[in-house]
Short mmCIF file of C-alpha atoms in Angstrom, two decimals:
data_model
loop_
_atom_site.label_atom_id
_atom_site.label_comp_id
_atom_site.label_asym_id
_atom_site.label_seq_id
_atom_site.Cartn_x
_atom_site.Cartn_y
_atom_site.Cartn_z
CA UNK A 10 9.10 -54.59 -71.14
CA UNK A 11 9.99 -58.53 -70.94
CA UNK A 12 12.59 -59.52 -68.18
CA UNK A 13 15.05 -61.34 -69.67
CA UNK A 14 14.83 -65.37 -68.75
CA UNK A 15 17.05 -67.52 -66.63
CA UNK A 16 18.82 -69.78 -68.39
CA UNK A 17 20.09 -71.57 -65.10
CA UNK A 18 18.28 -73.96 -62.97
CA UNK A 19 19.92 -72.99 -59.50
CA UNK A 20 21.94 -69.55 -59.22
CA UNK A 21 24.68 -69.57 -56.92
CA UNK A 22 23.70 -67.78 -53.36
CA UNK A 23 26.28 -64.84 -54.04
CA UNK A 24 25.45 -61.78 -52.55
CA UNK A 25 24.72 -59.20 -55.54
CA UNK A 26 25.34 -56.01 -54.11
CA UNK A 27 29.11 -57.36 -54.15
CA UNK A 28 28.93 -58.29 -58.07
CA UNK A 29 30.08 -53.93 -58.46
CA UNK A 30 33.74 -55.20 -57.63
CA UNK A 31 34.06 -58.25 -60.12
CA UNK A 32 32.26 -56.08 -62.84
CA UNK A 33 34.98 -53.24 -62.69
CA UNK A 34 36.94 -55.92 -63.40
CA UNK A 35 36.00 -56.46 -66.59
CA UNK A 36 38.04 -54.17 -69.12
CA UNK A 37 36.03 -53.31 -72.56
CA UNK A 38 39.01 -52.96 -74.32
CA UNK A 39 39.89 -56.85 -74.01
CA UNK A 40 37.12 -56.97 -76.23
CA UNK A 41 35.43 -60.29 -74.32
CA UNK A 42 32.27 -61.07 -75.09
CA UNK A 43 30.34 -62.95 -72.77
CA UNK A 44 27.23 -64.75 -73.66
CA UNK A 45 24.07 -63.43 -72.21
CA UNK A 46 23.51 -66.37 -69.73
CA UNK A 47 26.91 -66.54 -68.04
CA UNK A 48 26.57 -62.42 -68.03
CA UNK A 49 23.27 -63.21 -65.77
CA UNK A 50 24.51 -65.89 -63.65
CA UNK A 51 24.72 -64.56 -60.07
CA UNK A 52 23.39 -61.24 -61.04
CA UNK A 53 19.79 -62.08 -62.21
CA UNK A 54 18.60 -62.63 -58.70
CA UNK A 55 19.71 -59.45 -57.51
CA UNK A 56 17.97 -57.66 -60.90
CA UNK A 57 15.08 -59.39 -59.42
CA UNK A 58 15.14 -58.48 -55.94
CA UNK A 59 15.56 -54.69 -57.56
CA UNK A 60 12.86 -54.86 -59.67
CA UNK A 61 10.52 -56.41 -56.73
CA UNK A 62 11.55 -53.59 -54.59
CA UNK A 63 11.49 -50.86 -57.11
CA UNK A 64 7.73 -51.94 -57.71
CA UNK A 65 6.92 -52.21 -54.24
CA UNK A 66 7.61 -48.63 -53.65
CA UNK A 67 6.02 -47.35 -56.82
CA UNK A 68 2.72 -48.96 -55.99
CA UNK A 69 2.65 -48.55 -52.42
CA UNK A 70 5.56 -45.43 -51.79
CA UNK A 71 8.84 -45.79 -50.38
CA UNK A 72 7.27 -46.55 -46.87
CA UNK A 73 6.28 -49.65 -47.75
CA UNK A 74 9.85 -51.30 -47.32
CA UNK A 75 11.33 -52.61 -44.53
CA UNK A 76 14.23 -51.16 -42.39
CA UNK A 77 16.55 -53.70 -44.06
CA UNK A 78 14.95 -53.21 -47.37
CA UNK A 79 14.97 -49.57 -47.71
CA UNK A 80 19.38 -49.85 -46.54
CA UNK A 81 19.72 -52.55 -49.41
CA UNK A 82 18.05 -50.92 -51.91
CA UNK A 83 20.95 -48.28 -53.10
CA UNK A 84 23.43 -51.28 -53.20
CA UNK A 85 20.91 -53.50 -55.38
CA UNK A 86 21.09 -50.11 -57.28
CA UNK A 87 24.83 -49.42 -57.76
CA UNK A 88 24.95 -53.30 -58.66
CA UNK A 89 22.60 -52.81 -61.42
CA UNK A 90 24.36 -49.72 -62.56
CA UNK A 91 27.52 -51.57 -62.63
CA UNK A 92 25.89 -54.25 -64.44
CA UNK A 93 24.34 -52.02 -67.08
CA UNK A 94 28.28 -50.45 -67.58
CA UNK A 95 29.66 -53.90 -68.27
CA UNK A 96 26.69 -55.15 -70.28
CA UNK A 97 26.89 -52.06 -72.84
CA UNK A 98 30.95 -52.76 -73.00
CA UNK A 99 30.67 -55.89 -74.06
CA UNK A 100 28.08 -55.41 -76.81
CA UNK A 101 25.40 -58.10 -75.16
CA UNK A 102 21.96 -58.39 -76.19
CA UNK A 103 19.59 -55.65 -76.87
CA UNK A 104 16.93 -56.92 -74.83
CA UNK A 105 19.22 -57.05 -71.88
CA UNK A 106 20.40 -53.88 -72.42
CA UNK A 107 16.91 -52.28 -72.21
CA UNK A 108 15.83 -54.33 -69.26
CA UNK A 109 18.89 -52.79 -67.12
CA UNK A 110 18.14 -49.30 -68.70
CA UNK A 111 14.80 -49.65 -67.86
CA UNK A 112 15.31 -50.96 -63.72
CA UNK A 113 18.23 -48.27 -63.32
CA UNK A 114 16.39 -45.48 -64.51
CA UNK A 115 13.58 -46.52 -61.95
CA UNK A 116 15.70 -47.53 -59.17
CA UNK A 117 17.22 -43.95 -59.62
CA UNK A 118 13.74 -42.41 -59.25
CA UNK A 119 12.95 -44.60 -56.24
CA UNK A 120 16.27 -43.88 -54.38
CA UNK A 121 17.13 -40.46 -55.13
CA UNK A 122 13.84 -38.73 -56.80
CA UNK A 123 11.18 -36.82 -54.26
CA UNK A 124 9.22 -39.39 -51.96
CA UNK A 125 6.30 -36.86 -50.79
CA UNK A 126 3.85 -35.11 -52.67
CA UNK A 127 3.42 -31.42 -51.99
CA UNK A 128 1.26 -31.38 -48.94
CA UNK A 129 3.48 -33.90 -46.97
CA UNK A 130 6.69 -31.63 -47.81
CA UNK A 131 4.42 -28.51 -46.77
CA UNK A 132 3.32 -30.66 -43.53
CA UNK A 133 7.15 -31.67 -42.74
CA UNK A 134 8.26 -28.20 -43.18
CA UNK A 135 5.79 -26.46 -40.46
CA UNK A 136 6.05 -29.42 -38.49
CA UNK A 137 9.68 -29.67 -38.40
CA UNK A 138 12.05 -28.21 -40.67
CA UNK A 139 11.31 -24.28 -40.30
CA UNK A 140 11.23 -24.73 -36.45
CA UNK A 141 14.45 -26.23 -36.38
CA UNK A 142 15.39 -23.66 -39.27
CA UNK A 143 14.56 -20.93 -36.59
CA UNK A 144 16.26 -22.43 -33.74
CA UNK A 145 19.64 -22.56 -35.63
CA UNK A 146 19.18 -18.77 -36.36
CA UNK A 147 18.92 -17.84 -32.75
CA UNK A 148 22.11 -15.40 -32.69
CA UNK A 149 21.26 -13.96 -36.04
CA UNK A 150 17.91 -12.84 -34.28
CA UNK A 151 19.50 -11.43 -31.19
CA UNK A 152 21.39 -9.51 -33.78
CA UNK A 153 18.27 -7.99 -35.73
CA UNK A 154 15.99 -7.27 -32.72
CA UNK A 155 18.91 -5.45 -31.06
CA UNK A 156 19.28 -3.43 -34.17
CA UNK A 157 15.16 -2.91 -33.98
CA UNK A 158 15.35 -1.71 -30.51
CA UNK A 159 18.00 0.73 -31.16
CA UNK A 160 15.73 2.52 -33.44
CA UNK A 161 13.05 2.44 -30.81
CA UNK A 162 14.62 3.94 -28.54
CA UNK A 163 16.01 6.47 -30.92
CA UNK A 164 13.06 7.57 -32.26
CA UNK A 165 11.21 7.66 -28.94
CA UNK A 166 14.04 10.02 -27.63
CA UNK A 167 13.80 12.10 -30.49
CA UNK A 168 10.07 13.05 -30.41
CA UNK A 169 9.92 13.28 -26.96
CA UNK A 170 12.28 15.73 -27.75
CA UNK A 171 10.49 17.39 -30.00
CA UNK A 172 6.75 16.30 -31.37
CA UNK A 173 7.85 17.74 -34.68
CA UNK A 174 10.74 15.41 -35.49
CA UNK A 175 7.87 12.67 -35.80
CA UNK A 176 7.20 14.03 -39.42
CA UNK A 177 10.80 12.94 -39.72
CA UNK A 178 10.82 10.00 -38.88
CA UNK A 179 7.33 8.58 -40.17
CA UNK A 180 6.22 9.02 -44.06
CA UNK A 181 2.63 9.88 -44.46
CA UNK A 182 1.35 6.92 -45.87
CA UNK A 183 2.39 5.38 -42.62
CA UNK A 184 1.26 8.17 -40.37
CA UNK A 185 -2.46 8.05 -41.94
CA UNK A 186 -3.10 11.49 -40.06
CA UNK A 187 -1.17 10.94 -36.85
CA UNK A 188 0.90 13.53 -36.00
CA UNK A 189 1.80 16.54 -33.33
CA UNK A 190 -1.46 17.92 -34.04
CA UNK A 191 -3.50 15.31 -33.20
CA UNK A 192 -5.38 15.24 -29.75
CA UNK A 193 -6.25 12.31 -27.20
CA UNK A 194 -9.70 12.20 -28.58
CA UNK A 195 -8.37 11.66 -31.94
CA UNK A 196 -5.66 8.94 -31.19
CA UNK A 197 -8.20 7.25 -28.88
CA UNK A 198 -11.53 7.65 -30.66
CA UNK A 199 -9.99 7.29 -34.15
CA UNK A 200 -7.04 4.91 -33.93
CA UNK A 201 -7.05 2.87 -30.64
CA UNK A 202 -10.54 2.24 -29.95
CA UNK A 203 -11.95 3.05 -33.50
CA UNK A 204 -15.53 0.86 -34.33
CA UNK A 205 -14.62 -2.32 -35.92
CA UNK A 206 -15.47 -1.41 -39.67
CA UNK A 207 -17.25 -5.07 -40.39
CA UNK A 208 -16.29 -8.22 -41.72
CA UNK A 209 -15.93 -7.44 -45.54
CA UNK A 210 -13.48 -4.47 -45.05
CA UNK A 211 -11.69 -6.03 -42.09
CA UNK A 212 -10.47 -9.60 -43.21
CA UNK A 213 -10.56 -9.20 -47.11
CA UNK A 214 -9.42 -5.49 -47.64
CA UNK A 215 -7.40 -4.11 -44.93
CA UNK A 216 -6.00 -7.81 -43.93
CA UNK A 217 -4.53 -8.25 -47.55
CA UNK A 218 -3.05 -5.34 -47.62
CA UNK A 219 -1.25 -4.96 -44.50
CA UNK A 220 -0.47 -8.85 -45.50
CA UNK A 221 1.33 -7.26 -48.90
CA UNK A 222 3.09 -4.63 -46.99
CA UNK A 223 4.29 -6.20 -44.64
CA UNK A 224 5.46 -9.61 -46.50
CA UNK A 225 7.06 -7.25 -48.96
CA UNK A 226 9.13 -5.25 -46.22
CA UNK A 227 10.23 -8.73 -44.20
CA UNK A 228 11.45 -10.25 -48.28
CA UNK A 229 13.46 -7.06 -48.78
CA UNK A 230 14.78 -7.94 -44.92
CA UNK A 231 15.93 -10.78 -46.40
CA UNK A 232 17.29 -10.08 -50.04
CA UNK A 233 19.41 -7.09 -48.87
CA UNK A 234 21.29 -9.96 -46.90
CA UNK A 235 23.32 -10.45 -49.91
CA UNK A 236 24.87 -7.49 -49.44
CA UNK A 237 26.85 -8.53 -46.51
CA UNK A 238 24.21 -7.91 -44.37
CA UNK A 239 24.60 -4.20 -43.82
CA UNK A 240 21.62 -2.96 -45.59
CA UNK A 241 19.45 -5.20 -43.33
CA UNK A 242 20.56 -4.10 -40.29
CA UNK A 243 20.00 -0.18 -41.07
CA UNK A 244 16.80 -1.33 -42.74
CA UNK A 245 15.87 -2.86 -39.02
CA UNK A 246 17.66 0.43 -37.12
CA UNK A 247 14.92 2.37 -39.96
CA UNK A 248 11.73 0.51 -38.68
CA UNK A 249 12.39 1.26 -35.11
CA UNK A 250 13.17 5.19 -35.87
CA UNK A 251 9.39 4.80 -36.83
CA UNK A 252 8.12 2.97 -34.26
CA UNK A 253 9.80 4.64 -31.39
CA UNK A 254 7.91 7.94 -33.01
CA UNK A 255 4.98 6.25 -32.48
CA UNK A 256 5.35 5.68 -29.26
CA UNK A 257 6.35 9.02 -28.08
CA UNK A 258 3.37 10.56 -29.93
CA UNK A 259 1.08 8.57 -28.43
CA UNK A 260 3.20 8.73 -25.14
CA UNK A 261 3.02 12.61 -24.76
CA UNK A 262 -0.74 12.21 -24.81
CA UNK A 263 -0.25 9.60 -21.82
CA UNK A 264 -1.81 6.48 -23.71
CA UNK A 265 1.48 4.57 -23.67
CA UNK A 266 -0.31 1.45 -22.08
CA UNK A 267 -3.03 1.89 -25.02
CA UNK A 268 -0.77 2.11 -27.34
CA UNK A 269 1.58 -0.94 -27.02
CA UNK A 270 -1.96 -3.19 -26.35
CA UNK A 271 -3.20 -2.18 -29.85
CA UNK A 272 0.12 -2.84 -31.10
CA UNK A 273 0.46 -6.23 -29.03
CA UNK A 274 -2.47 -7.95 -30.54
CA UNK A 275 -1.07 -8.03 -33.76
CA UNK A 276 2.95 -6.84 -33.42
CA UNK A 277 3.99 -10.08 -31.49
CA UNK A 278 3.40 -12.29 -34.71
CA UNK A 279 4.24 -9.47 -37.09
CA UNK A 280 7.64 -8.61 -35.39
CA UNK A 281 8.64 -12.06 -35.08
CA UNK A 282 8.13 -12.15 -39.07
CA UNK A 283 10.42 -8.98 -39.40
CA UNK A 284 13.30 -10.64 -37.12
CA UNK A 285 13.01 -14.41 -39.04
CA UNK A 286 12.99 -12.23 -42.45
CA UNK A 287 16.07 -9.84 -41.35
CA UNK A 288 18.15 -13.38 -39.14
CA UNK A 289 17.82 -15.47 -42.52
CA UNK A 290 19.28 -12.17 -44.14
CA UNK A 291 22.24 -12.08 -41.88
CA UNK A 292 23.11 -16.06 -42.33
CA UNK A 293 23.40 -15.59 -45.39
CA UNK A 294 25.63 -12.80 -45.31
CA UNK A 295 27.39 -15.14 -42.78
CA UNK A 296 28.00 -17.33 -45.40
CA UNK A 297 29.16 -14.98 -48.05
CA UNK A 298 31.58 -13.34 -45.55
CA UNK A 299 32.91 -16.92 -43.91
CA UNK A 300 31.89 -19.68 -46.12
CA UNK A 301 34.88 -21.84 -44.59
CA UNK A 302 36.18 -24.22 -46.24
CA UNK A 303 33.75 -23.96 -49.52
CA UNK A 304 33.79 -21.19 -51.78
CA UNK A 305 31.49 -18.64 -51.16
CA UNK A 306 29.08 -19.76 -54.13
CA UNK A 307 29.18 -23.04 -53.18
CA UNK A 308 28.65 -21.64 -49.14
CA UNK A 309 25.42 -20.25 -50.11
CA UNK A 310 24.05 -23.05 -52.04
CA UNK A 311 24.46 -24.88 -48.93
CA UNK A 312 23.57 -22.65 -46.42
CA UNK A 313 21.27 -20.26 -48.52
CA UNK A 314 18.45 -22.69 -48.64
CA UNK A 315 17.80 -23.23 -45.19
CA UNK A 316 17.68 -19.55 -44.82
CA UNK A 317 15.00 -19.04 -47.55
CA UNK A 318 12.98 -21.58 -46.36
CA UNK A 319 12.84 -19.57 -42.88
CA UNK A 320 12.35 -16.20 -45.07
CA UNK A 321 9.43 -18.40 -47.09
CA UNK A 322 7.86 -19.76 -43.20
CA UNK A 323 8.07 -15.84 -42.10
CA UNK A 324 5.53 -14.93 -44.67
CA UNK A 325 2.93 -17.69 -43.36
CA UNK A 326 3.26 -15.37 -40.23
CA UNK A 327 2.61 -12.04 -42.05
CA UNK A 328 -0.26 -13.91 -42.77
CA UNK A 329 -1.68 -14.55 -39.49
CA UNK A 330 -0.49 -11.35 -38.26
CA UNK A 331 -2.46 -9.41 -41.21
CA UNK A 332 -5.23 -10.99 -40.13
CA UNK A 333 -5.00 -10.15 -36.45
CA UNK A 334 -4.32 -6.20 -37.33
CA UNK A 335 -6.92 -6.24 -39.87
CA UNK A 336 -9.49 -7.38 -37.41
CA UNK A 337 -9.03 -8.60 -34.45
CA UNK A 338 -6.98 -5.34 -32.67
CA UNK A 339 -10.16 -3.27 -33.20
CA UNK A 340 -12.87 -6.43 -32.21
CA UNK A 341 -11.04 -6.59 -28.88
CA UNK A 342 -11.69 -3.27 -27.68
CA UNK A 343 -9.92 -3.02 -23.98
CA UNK A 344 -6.26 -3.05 -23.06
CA UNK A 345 -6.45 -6.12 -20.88
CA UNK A 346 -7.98 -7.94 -23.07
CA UNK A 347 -5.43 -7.27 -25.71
CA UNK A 348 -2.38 -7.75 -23.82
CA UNK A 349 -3.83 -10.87 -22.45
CA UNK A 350 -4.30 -12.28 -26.55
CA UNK A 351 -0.83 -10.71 -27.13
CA UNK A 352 0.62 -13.27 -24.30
CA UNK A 353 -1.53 -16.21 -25.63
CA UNK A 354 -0.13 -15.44 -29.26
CA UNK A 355 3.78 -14.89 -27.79
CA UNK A 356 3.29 -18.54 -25.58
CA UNK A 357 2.19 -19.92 -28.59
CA UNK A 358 4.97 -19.24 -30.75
CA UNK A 359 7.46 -19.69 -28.12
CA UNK A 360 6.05 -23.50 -28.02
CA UNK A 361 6.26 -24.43 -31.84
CA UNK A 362 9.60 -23.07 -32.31
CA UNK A 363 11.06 -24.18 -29.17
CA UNK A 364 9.27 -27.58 -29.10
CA UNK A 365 8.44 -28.84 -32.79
CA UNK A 366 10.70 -30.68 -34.49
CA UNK A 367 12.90 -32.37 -31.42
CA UNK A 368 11.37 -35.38 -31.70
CA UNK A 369 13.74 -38.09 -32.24
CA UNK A 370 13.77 -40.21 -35.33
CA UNK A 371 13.13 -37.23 -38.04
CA UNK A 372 16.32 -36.71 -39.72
CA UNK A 373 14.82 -34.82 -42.44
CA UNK A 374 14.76 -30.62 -42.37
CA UNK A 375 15.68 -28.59 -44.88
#
């Protein structure tokens, strides 16, 4: 597209960011019609300065500008936008016309459109957004994992009460055979320290599927949020009936120690999942209940995203922790060893959320 031509030898040093004003100014309905080359005295050379930015950051990304180029930017934009108003009320040239069409509609892209691709948005979310995301949920975890613990300690008191109340607590598919009638052999020989059943079966088969499982449980964590949070917290109170079960069974048969190593290796990551699922779940019922001073549909496109995004990180950890149940809780066959990787995992989550994302000069989270 051709820039349209000075028809000055000299413009006046005027600042054009400030041209907005003086173009409000300028009522349509008065019906003047200014020539093309007084319309572009004093605001060609800030059309200019635009356009040299705007290409700049096209060819090279928005990086590419200074400090003080990158802050003038939106005002050389908001000029031109003004300019483009006046210019279409007054009926000047087509040419004109097109050329301010053309620089606003890429100035717009350049200030307000996405600036990374995909990976750099994936690499500034792990990196800082969804540990921040997790730190501002820290009540709203307190919250869940309280709720999980009361169903531990309800369904351990319950079967040790009675072995037979675990076929209460625990659906089959879940049990996979474990129940009163099994013996030590059995938990130990077939469960605890089964053979590790290869690489095939381990990280493609079983992995994938305890992956499914357990992302799907940790979503529903989440979605039943929207229903003021209720649902999620029985849903929590639920997993820890079953879990406390477990650990009575397995505690009557005095391999309690066993028992929570196995579950270590993997349950550190995959718990952690749960509670980030079932916290995002409770902010947004937060919001729905108390969205302030917004209305609560306007509350939870506010607030709603940051909690999805945390719901969305949690799955990346039903990942890992698929992968750890799947294979590495059986290749590590001894209790130390698996309680010493369960401490190495829990260390290593307690650094990236509690140390990613402070550092200062990154604004932008989700």
């Amino acid at each position: 597209m051709t820039n349209p031509s000075p028809e000055f030898s000299r413009p006046p040093d005027r600042d054009p960011a400030a041209t907005a004003e003086s173009d409000r100014a300028v009522p349509a309905d008065r019906g003047l019609k200014l020539r093309s080359a007084e319309f572009r005295k004093g605001r060609e050379p800030g059309w200019r300065e635009l356009d040299e930015l705007v290409s700049r950051a096209e060819r090279r990304g928005i990086a590419s500008l200074s400090a003080d180029e990158a802050q003038r930017l939106p005002l050389l934009y908001r000029s031109a936008m003004s300019s483009l108003a006046v210019a279409r009320a007054v009926a000047l040239d087509r040419n004109l016309l097109l050329y301010l069409e053309n620089l606003a509609l890429r100035a717009y892209l350049t200030v307000y459109g996405p600036r990374t691709g995909v990976l750099e948005n994936l690499e500034e979310f792990f990196r800082r957004g969804f540990p921040r995301s997790v730190r501002a949920l820290r009540r709203h975890m307190a919250l869940v994992f309280g709720a999980l613990l009361v169903g531990v300690a309800a369904g351990y008191l319950l079967v040790r009460a009675d072995l037979n109340n675990f076929h209460l607590l625990v659906p089959e598919y879940l049990a996979g055979g474990r129940g009163p009638g099994s013996s030590r052999a059995d938990l130990l020989e077939g469960e605890l320290f089964a053979p590790w059943p290869g690489f095939l079966h381990t990280f493609v088969v079983f992995a994938n599927a305890l992956f499914r499982h357990n992302a799907l449980v940790g979503l529903l964590s989440f979605g039943l949020g929207f229903a003021f949070g209720v649902p999620t917290l029985i849903l929590f109170v639920s997993n820890g009936l079953t879990l406390g079960a477990f650990v009575a069974l397995h505690a009557a048969h005095g391999l309690t120690v066993d028992f929570l190593g196995w579950l270590a290796v993997h349950g550190v990551t995959e718990i952690l999942a749960l509670v980030l699922c079932g916290a995002a779940g409770l902010a947004v019922a937060e919001k729905i209940l108390f969205p302030g001073p917004l209305t609560r549909l306007e509350s939870l496109a506010v607030h709603g995203r940051r909690a999805a995004g945390v719901a969305a990180g949690a799955v990346g950890l039903f990942f890992v922790a698929g992968v750890l149940e799947g294979g590495f809780r059986q290749w590590i066959d001894n209790t130390p060893g698996r309680f010493a990787f369960a401490l190495v995992t829990a260390l290593a989550w307690l650094a990236y959320f509690g140390l990613s994302g402070r550092e200062k000069g990154h604004g932008r989270h989700p």
